[in-house]
PDB file of C-alpha atoms in Angstrom:
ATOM      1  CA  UNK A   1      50.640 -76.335-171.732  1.00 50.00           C
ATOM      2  CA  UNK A   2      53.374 -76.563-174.110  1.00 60.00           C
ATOM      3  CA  UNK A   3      54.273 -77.861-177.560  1.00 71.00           C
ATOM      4  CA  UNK A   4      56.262 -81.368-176.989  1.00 84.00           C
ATOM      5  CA  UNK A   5      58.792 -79.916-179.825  1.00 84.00           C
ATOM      6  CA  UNK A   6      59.543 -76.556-180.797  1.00 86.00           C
ATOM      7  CA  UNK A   7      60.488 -75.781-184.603  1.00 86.00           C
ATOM      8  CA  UNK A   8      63.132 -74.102-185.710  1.00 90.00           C
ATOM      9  CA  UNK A   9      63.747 -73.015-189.401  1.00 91.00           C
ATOM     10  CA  UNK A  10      67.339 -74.189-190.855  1.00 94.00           C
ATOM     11  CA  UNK A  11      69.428 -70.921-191.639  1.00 96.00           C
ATOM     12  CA  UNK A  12      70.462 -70.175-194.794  1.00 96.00           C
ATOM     13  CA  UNK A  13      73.991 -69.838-194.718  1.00 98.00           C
ATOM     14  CA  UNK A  14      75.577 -72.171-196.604  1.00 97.00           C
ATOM     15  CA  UNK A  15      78.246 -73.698-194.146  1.00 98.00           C
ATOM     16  CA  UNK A  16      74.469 -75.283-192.308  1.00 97.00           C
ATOM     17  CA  UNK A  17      74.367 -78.554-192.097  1.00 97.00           C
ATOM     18  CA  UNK A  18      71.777 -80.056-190.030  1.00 95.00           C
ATOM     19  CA  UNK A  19      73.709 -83.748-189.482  1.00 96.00           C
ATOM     20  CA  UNK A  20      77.498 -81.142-188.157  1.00 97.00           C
ATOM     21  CA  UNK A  21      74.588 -79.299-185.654  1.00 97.00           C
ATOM     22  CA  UNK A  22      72.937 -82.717-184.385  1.00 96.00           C
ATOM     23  CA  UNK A  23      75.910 -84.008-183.615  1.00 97.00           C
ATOM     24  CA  UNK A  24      77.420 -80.755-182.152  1.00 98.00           C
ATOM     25  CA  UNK A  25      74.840 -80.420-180.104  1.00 96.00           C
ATOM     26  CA  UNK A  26      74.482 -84.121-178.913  1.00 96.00           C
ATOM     27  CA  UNK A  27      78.505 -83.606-178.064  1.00 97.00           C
ATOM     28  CA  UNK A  28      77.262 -80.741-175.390  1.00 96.00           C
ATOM     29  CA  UNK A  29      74.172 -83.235-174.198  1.00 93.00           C
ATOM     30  CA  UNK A  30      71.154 -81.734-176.251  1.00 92.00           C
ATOM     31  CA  UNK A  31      69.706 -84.149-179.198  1.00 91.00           C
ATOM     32  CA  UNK A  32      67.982 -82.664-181.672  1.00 93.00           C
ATOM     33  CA  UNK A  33      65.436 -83.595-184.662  1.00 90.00           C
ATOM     34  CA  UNK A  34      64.804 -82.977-188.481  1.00 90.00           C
ATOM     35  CA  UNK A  35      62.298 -81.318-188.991  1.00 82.00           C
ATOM     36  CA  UNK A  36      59.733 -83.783-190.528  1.00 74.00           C
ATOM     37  CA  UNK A  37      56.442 -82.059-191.025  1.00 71.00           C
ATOM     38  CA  UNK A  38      57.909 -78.532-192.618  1.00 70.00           C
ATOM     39  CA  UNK A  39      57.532 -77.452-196.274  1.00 77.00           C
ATOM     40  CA  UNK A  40      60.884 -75.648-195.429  1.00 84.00           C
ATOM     41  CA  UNK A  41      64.301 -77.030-194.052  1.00 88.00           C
ATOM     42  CA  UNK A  42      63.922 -77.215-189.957  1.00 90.00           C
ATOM     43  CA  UNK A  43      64.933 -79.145-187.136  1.00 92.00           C
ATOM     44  CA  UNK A  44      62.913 -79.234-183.944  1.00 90.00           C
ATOM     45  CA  UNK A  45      64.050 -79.177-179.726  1.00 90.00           C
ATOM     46  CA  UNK A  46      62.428 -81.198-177.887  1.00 86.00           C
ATOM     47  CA  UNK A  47      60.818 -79.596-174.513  1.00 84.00           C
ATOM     48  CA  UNK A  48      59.618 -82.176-172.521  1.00 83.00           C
ATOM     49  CA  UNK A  49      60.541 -82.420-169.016  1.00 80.00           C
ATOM     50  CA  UNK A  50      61.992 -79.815-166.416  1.00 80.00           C
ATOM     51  CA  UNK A  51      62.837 -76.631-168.319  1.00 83.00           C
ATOM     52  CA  UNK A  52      63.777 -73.735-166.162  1.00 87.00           C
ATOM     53  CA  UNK A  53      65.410 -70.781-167.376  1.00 90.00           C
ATOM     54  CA  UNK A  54      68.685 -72.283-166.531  1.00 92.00           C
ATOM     55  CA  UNK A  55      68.190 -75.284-169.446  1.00 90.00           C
ATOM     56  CA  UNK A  56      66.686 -72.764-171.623  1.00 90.00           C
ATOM     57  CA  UNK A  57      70.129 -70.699-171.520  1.00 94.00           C
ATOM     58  CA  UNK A  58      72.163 -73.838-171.942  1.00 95.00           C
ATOM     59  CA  UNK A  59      70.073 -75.117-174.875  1.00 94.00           C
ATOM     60  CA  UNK A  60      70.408 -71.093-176.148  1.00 94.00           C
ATOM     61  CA  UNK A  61      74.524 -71.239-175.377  1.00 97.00           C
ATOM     62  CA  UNK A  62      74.586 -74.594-177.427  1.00 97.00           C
ATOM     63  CA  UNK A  63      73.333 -73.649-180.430  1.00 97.00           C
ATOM     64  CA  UNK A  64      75.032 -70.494-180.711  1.00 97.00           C
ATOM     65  CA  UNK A  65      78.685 -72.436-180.021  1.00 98.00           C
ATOM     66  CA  UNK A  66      77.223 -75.319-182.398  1.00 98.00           C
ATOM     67  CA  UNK A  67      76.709 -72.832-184.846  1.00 98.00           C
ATOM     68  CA  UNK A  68      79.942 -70.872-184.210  1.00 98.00           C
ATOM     69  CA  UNK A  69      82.134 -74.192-184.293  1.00 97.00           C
ATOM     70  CA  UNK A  70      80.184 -75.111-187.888  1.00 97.00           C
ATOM     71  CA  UNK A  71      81.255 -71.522-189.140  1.00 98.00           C
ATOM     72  CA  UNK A  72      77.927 -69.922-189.630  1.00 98.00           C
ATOM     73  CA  UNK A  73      77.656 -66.386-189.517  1.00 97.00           C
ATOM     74  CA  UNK A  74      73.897 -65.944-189.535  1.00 96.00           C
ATOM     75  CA  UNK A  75      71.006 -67.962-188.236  1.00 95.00           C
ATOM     76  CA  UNK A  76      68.799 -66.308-190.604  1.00 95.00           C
ATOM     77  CA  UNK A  77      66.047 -68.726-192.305  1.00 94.00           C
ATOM     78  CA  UNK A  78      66.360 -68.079-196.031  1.00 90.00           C
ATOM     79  CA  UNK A  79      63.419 -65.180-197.506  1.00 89.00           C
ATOM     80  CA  UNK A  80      61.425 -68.564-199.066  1.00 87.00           C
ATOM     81  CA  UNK A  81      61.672 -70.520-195.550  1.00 86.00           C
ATOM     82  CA  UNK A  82      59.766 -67.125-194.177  1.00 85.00           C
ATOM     83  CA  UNK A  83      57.635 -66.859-196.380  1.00 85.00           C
ATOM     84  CA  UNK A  84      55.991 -70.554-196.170  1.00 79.00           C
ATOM     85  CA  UNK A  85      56.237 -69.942-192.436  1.00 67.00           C
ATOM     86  CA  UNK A  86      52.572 -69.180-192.334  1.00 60.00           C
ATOM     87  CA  UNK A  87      51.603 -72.775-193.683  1.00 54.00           C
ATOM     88  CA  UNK A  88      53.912 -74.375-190.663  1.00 48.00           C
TER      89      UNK A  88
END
């Protein structure tokens, strides 16, 4: 078994924005979600279906060109998101 959609915590930096990734990422044929039911800023993948290690690398390449093209420079959560990550 697996979860139907996997959370991830927003990153910090400040050139984030979850509405640039979502549509990034719908642009390479991935759609993403908000995350809804987080004290902290997240968004959520979706795994339903026929994931192989193949997808997995192509949802992995995404992000990180998503992320790239937005002009992040780090992926890392802020110290508060990790911190209320044990109440997720």
């Amino acid at each position: 078994m697996s979860p139907i959609l996997v959370p991830f915590l927003s990153p910090a930096d400040p050139a984030f924005d979850f509405a640039r990734l979502s549509a990034a990422m719908k642009a390479r044929g991935f759609l993403i979600c908000p995350g809804k039911l987080t004290v902290v800023e997240s968004f959520r993948i979706g795994c339903i279906g026929r994931i192989d290690p193949e997808m997995r690398s192509r949802v992995g390449l995404a992000v990180k060109e998503s992320l790239q093209e937005m002009g992040v420079r780090s992926a890392a959560p802020a110290p508060e998101a990790l911190a209320q990550r044990m109440p997720l």
